[in-house]
Backbone as JSON, one array per atom type, in Angstrom:
{
  "sequence": "MHMQAAERGHTRWGIILPFLALPVVVLGVLIIGLFLWAWSDDDGARDGTRAGAAATVPCTEALAFGAAARPANARAHDCTVQRGIDTSYSAVLRMPRGDVRDWLRETYPNGPEPRTGGGACGALCLDVTHENGLPGTAEAHVVQVRVEYENAETALVRFSAFTM",
  "N": [[-22.98, -109.16, -58.88], [-24.44, -109.54, -55.81], [-27.62, -110.35, -54.61], [-29.72, -109.9, -51.85], [-32.45, -111.64, -50.38], [-34.01, -110.45, -48.41], [-33.46, -107.66, -46.34], [-31.36, -107.71, -43.49], [-33.13, -108.19, -40.47], [-35.53, -107.31, -41.46], [-38.67, -108.43, -42.61], [-41.1, -110.03, -44.71], [-43.48, -109.81, -43.4], [-44.24, -107.29, -42.67], [-45.63, -106.3, -44.8], [-47.73, -108.08, -45.09], [-49.04, -108.18, -42.59], [-50.9, -105.9, -42.09], [-53.04, -106.66, -43.77], [-53.89, -109.02, -42.59], [-54.67, -108.14, -40.07], [-56.95, -106.52, -40.4], [-59.34, -108.21, -40.91], [-59.45, -109.47, -38.38], [-59.91, -107.32, -36.6], [-62.43, -106.41, -37.57], [-64.0, -108.7, -37.1], [-63.78, -108.83, -34.32], [-65.12, -106.44, -33.54], [-67.71, -107.06, -34.45], [-68.34, -109.27, -32.79], [-68.26, -108.09, -30.23], [-70.32, -106.19, -30.56], [-72.53, -107.93, -30.97], [-72.6, -109.19, -28.47], [-73.21, -106.97, -26.78], [-75.73, -106.26, -27.8], [-77.25, -108.6, -27.21], [-77.07, -108.57, -24.44], [-78.47, -106.28, -23.74], [-81.04, -106.84, -24.56], [-84.29, -107.28, -23.49], [-87.46, -108.35, -22.04], [-89.11, -106.12, -21.57], [-88.26, -104.26, -23.42], [-89.57, -104.71, -25.78], [-92.16, -103.73, -25.5], [-91.75, -101.08, -25.16], [-90.89, -100.36, -22.65], [-88.41, -100.59, -20.13], [-87.11, -103.45, -18.39], [-88.28, -103.76, -15.11], [-89.12, -101.14, -14.97], [-91.96, -99.16, -14.28], [-95.06, -99.46, -15.93], [-97.98, -97.97, -17.26], [-101.18, -99.42, -17.02], [-104.46, -100.71, -17.92], [-106.85, -100.39, -15.32], [-108.59, -102.51, -14.81], [-107.1, -104.69, -15.66], [-104.95, -104.68, -13.83], [-106.29, -105.16, -11.39], [-107.53, -107.62, -11.97], [-105.37, -109.36, -12.11], [-104.95, -110.01, -9.5], [-107.28, -111.37, -8.97], [-109.5, -109.67, -8.57], [-112.13, -107.22, -8.86], [-113.17, -103.97, -9.93], [-114.78, -102.13, -7.47], [-118.25, -101.14, -7.48], [-118.8, -98.47, -6.67], [-116.35, -97.22, -6.79], [-113.49, -95.26, -7.74], [-110.93, -95.93, -9.84], [-107.43, -95.52, -10.28], [-104.05, -94.64, -11.28], [-102.85, -97.14, -12.1], [-100.55, -99.68, -12.52], [-97.92, -101.77, -13.92], [-95.08, -103.74, -13.22], [-92.47, -105.45, -14.63], [-90.13, -108.0, -14.35], [-87.97, -110.22, -12.94], [-90.04, -111.12, -11.38], [-93.59, -110.37, -11.51], [-95.46, -107.47, -10.92], [-98.4, -105.87, -10.1], [-100.19, -102.85, -9.51], [-102.73, -100.78, -8.04], [-104.7, -97.9, -7.37], [-107.47, -97.07, -5.48], [-110.33, -95.07, -4.89], [-112.94, -94.95, -2.73], [-116.24, -95.3, -1.19], [-115.99, -95.27, 2.27], [-117.48, -97.02, 3.89], [-117.9, -99.18, 2.19], [-115.63, -100.72, 1.89], [-114.89, -103.03, 3.53], [-116.95, -104.86, 2.82], [-116.44, -105.17, 0.07], [-113.89, -106.39, 0.17], [-114.55, -108.8, 1.5], [-116.32, -109.96, -0.38], [-114.62, -110.21, -2.56], [-112.48, -111.8, -1.65], [-113.55, -114.31, -0.33], [-112.67, -116.56, 1.08], [-110.47, -115.7, 2.32], [-108.38, -114.22, 4.94], [-109.67, -112.23, 7.69], [-109.72, -108.69, 7.35], [-107.17, -106.84, 8.98], [-106.76, -104.45, 11.57], [-104.74, -101.64, 12.22], [-101.9, -99.6, 12.66], [-99.42, -97.3, 11.52], [-97.5, -98.68, 8.97], [-99.54, -100.26, 8.11], [-101.93, -98.78, 8.03], [-105.4, -97.91, 8.13], [-106.77, -100.31, 7.61], [-105.64, -103.6, 6.75], [-104.92, -106.2, 4.44], [-103.66, -109.29, 3.62], [-103.35, -111.7, 1.25], [-102.8, -114.99, 0.18], [-102.27, -117.91, -1.94], [-102.3, -119.96, -0.15], [-103.89, -119.03, 1.93], [-106.48, -118.32, 1.02], [-106.57, -116.99, -1.51], [-108.18, -116.78, -4.6], [-108.25, -119.38, -7.09], [-108.23, -118.36, -9.64], [-106.57, -116.22, -9.67], [-103.65, -114.77, -10.96], [-101.58, -113.82, -9.56], [-99.34, -114.44, -6.81], [-99.47, -113.35, -4.33], [-101.61, -111.02, -2.74], [-101.87, -107.76, -1.62], [-103.56, -105.44, 0.35], [-103.94, -102.18, 1.31], [-105.47, -99.85, 3.35], [-106.44, -96.55, 3.8], [-108.14, -94.09, 5.64], [-109.42, -91.29, 4.28], [-111.2, -89.31, 4.99], [-114.31, -88.9, 6.8], [-115.96, -90.17, 5.01], [-114.62, -91.23, 2.78], [-112.36, -93.67, 1.49], [-108.99, -94.48, 0.81], [-107.63, -96.85, -1.14], [-104.98, -98.97, -1.51], [-103.92, -101.25, -3.72], [-102.12, -104.17, -4.37], [-100.75, -106.73, -6.35], [-98.81, -109.55, -6.83], [-96.22, -111.73, -8.15], [-94.03, -114.27, -6.84]],
  "CA": [[-23.54, -108.6, -57.73], [-25.19, -110.5, -55.03], [-28.83, -109.74, -54.04], [-30.28, -110.6, -50.72], [-33.9, -111.72, -50.47], [-34.53, -109.44, -47.49], [-32.4, -107.11, -45.51], [-31.29, -108.28, -42.16], [-34.05, -107.56, -39.54], [-36.79, -107.0, -42.12], [-39.33, -109.59, -43.21], [-42.26, -109.71, -45.54], [-44.64, -109.66, -42.51], [-44.61, -105.88, -42.66], [-46.59, -106.09, -45.88], [-48.87, -108.99, -44.91], [-49.7, -107.96, -41.31], [-52.11, -105.07, -42.17], [-54.12, -107.41, -44.4], [-54.39, -110.0, -41.62], [-55.25, -107.44, -38.91], [-58.25, -105.98, -40.73], [-60.44, -109.15, -40.6], [-59.49, -109.71, -36.93], [-60.56, -106.16, -36.0], [-63.84, -106.43, -37.96], [-64.62, -109.81, -36.38], [-63.85, -108.41, -32.91], [-66.2, -105.44, -33.41], [-68.97, -107.78, -34.6], [-68.56, -110.08, -31.59], [-68.59, -107.17, -29.14], [-71.65, -105.65, -30.86], [-73.5, -108.99, -30.72], [-72.67, -109.34, -27.01], [-73.93, -105.82, -26.22], [-77.12, -106.37, -28.22], [-77.88, -109.67, -26.44], [-77.09, -108.16, -23.04], [-79.47, -105.24, -23.55], [-82.35, -107.32, -24.98], [-85.13, -107.76, -22.4], [-88.88, -108.41, -22.38], [-89.7, -104.8, -21.53], [-87.85, -103.46, -24.57], [-90.51, -104.91, -26.87], [-93.34, -102.89, -25.34], [-91.34, -99.7, -24.95], [-90.44, -100.12, -21.29], [-87.29, -101.4, -19.69], [-87.45, -104.35, -17.3], [-88.23, -103.09, -13.82], [-89.77, -99.83, -15.02], [-93.42, -99.25, -14.19], [-95.82, -99.06, -17.12], [-99.39, -97.78, -16.99], [-102.05, -100.45, -17.59], [-105.86, -100.53, -17.52], [-107.06, -100.81, -13.93], [-109.22, -103.83, -14.79], [-106.01, -105.65, -15.8], [-104.21, -104.71, -12.57], [-107.12, -105.82, -10.38], [-107.77, -109.01, -12.37], [-104.17, -110.15, -11.81], [-105.17, -110.48, -8.13], [-108.63, -111.92, -8.9], [-110.4, -108.65, -8.03], [-112.82, -106.35, -9.81], [-113.39, -102.63, -9.38], [-116.08, -101.98, -6.8], [-119.18, -100.3, -8.23], [-118.72, -97.06, -6.28], [-114.94, -96.82, -6.66], [-112.74, -94.69, -8.86], [-109.6, -96.54, -9.9], [-106.45, -94.74, -11.03], [-102.64, -94.98, -11.03], [-102.69, -98.58, -12.24], [-99.26, -99.94, -13.18], [-97.31, -103.09, -13.87], [-93.62, -103.82, -13.33], [-92.06, -106.82, -14.99], [-88.71, -108.32, -14.21], [-87.99, -111.64, -12.57], [-91.42, -111.29, -10.95], [-94.53, -109.39, -12.04], [-96.16, -106.76, -9.85], [-99.42, -104.9, -10.5], [-100.71, -102.03, -8.41], [-103.85, -99.89, -8.38], [-105.18, -97.05, -6.28], [-108.92, -96.91, -5.56], [-111.02, -94.19, -3.93], [-114.28, -95.52, -2.62], [-116.88, -95.01, 0.09], [-115.35, -95.94, 3.41], [-118.34, -98.1, 4.36], [-117.95, -100.29, 1.22], [-114.35, -101.4, 1.79], [-114.92, -104.38, 4.11], [-117.82, -105.71, 2.01], [-115.72, -105.48, -1.17], [-112.84, -107.36, 0.49], [-115.19, -110.1, 1.8], [-116.83, -110.52, -1.63], [-113.49, -110.52, -3.46], [-111.68, -112.88, -1.06], [-114.42, -114.9, 0.69], [-111.93, -117.57, 1.86], [-109.27, -115.04, 2.86], [-108.45, -113.81, 6.34], [-110.34, -110.96, 7.97], [-108.78, -107.56, 7.35], [-106.72, -106.47, 10.32], [-106.6, -103.02, 11.79], [-103.43, -101.34, 12.76], [-101.43, -98.26, 12.36], [-98.12, -97.3, 10.85], [-97.48, -99.1, 7.57], [-100.8, -100.93, 7.79], [-103.0, -97.83, 7.78], [-106.63, -98.22, 8.86], [-107.04, -101.74, 7.39], [-104.68, -104.33, 5.91], [-105.27, -107.56, 4.08], [-102.64, -110.02, 2.86], [-103.95, -112.96, 0.83], [-101.96, -115.85, -0.67], [-102.99, -119.13, -2.33], [-102.4, -120.78, 1.04], [-104.9, -118.55, 2.88], [-107.74, -117.86, 0.47], [-106.54, -116.34, -2.82], [-108.88, -117.63, -5.57], [-107.43, -120.06, -8.09], [-108.19, -117.57, -10.88], [-105.55, -115.17, -9.54], [-102.32, -115.06, -11.5], [-100.64, -113.38, -8.53], [-99.09, -115.33, -5.68], [-99.8, -112.59, -3.14], [-102.34, -109.76, -2.88], [-101.82, -106.91, -0.43], [-104.47, -104.3, 0.3], [-103.71, -101.22, 2.4], [-106.57, -98.89, 3.33], [-106.34, -95.34, 4.64], [-109.36, -93.29, 5.62], [-109.11, -89.89, 3.96], [-112.12, -88.51, 5.8], [-115.38, -89.73, 7.35], [-116.72, -90.83, 3.94], [-113.8, -91.76, 1.68], [-111.19, -94.5, 1.78], [-107.97, -94.64, -0.23], [-107.26, -98.26, -1.11], [-103.8, -99.31, -2.32], [-104.01, -102.67, -4.07], [-100.97, -104.69, -5.11], [-100.78, -108.17, -6.61], [-97.5, -109.85, -7.42], [-95.68, -113.08, -8.11], [-92.79, -114.39, -6.07]],
  "C": [[-24.48, -109.59, -57.07], [-26.39, -109.81, -54.39], [-29.33, -110.59, -52.89], [-31.8, -110.58, -50.85], [-34.55, -110.68, -49.56], [-33.38, -108.92, -46.68], [-32.49, -107.71, -44.14], [-32.22, -107.49, -41.22], [-35.37, -107.18, -40.17], [-37.35, -108.26, -42.74], [-40.48, -109.12, -44.07], [-43.52, -109.52, -44.69], [-45.11, -108.21, -42.45], [-45.62, -105.55, -43.73], [-47.87, -106.9, -45.63], [-49.68, -108.65, -43.66], [-50.93, -107.04, -41.39], [-53.3, -105.8, -42.81], [-54.71, -108.46, -43.47], [-55.1, -109.31, -40.45], [-56.66, -106.94, -39.2], [-59.39, -106.97, -40.46], [-60.56, -109.43, -39.09], [-60.2, -108.55, -36.22], [-62.05, -106.16, -36.32], [-64.58, -107.53, -37.21], [-64.78, -109.46, -34.89], [-64.97, -107.41, -32.67], [-67.55, -106.12, -33.53], [-69.3, -108.6, -33.36], [-68.95, -109.2, -30.41], [-69.99, -106.58, -29.35], [-72.74, -106.67, -30.59], [-73.68, -109.2, -29.22], [-73.48, -108.2, -26.39], [-75.41, -105.85, -26.59], [-77.85, -107.42, -27.4], [-78.03, -109.28, -24.97], [-78.19, -107.15, -22.78], [-80.87, -105.7, -23.92], [-83.1, -107.85, -23.77], [-86.59, -107.69, -22.83], [-89.51, -107.02, -22.45], [-89.36, -103.96, -22.75], [-88.85, -103.6, -25.72], [-91.74, -104.02, -26.75], [-93.0, -101.46, -24.98], [-90.91, -99.38, -23.54], [-89.25, -101.02, -21.0], [-87.76, -102.32, -18.57], [-87.3, -103.6, -15.98], [-88.88, -101.73, -13.8], [-91.28, -100.02, -15.0], [-94.06, -98.73, -15.47], [-97.29, -98.95, -16.73], [-100.2, -98.85, -17.72], [-103.5, -100.11, -17.23], [-106.05, -101.08, -16.1], [-107.74, -102.17, -13.83], [-108.16, -104.93, -14.88], [-105.24, -105.79, -14.47], [-105.0, -105.45, -11.49], [-107.33, -107.29, -10.7], [-106.57, -109.9, -12.08], [-104.26, -110.72, -10.39], [-106.57, -110.99, -7.9], [-109.62, -110.93, -8.28], [-111.05, -107.89, -9.18], [-113.03, -105.0, -9.13], [-114.76, -102.57, -8.71], [-116.94, -100.97, -7.55], [-119.02, -98.81, -7.92], [-117.28, -96.55, -6.15], [-114.43, -96.17, -7.93], [-111.35, -95.28, -8.79], [-108.67, -95.66, -10.72], [-105.05, -95.21, -10.64], [-102.4, -96.48, -11.05], [-101.45, -98.87, -13.07], [-98.89, -101.41, -13.1], [-95.8, -102.9, -13.95], [-93.28, -105.27, -13.6], [-90.56, -106.92, -14.88], [-88.65, -109.81, -13.98], [-89.4, -112.01, -12.14], [-92.28, -110.21, -11.6], [-95.3, -108.78, -10.88], [-97.12, -105.73, -10.44], [-99.83, -104.09, -9.29], [-101.83, -101.14, -8.95], [-104.2, -99.09, -7.14], [-106.67, -96.84, -6.52], [-109.36, -95.88, -4.52], [-112.46, -94.67, -3.92], [-114.92, -95.12, -1.31], [-116.29, -95.88, 1.2], [-116.17, -97.15, 3.89], [-118.39, -99.31, 3.44], [-116.7, -101.16, 1.23], [-114.41, -102.84, 2.31], [-115.79, -105.33, 3.3], [-117.12, -106.13, 0.72], [-114.64, -106.52, -0.91], [-113.44, -108.74, 0.77], [-115.71, -110.76, 0.52], [-115.7, -110.98, -2.55], [-112.69, -111.72, -2.96], [-112.47, -113.57, 0.05], [-113.71, -115.94, 1.57], [-110.67, -117.0, 2.48], [-109.45, -114.67, 4.32], [-109.25, -112.51, 6.48], [-109.31, -109.84, 7.88], [-108.41, -107.21, 8.79], [-106.6, -104.95, 10.4], [-105.24, -102.79, 12.41], [-103.1, -99.9, 12.46], [-100.13, -98.37, 11.6], [-98.26, -97.67, 9.4], [-98.79, -99.74, 7.15], [-101.87, -99.91, 7.4], [-104.21, -98.21, 8.61], [-106.97, -99.71, 8.79], [-105.94, -102.33, 6.52], [-105.24, -105.71, 5.61], [-104.14, -108.13, 3.23], [-103.23, -111.39, 2.54], [-102.98, -113.7, -0.08], [-102.81, -117.06, -1.08], [-103.19, -120.04, -1.12], [-103.5, -120.32, 1.99], [-106.1, -117.88, 2.22], [-107.71, -117.12, -0.86], [-107.21, -117.27, -3.83], [-107.91, -118.22, -6.59], [-107.32, -119.29, -9.4], [-107.13, -116.49, -10.84], [-104.25, -115.63, -10.17], [-101.25, -114.71, -10.49], [-100.46, -114.5, -7.5], [-99.52, -114.68, -4.37], [-100.59, -111.35, -3.54], [-102.23, -109.04, -1.55], [-102.74, -105.72, -0.65], [-104.2, -103.45, 1.54], [-104.74, -100.11, 2.27], [-106.27, -97.75, 4.3], [-107.66, -94.61, 4.53], [-108.97, -91.83, 5.4], [-109.97, -88.93, 4.78], [-113.24, -89.45, 6.27], [-116.12, -90.53, 6.28], [-115.87, -91.59, 2.93], [-112.61, -92.56, 2.19], [-110.28, -94.52, 0.55], [-107.45, -96.06, -0.1], [-106.07, -98.46, -2.06], [-103.78, -100.83, -2.48], [-102.73, -103.07, -4.79], [-101.09, -106.21, -5.19], [-99.49, -108.52, -7.33], [-97.17, -111.32, -7.33], [-94.4, -113.07, -7.3], [-91.93, -115.49, -6.64]]
}
């Protein structure tokens, strides 16, 4: 009797192929998992926030980023930071209306005079950069201050300092 090594159309690959496929599948899953992990890793994930999401910070930190300090008669609140490609701090201050101009002059003595306007500017606006009077101690590249008068005595000051 004559024995054939394999029937016609059948090879030994049918037995070997499952053993070869398993390492390829495992390696593929590991590579995809590594890619997804690296893609999702960002600076904000370390401190519990995602990049671009606003995080609450102490108001002294937000103001200091733009080389400012809280005025003596002001209440600061809603202080945040957003980090991504650039960094942006913001703070909201409520203070006596008559103190706003003095605080701006003391904080940015080499900066431009606040301008008055309406619309997006509000009652007063100030934009300061390193080119027009931002102190060298500022980490920000630009500081924007928008002032609205809430009533005859109180001003709402929106402060933002950011890099570009």
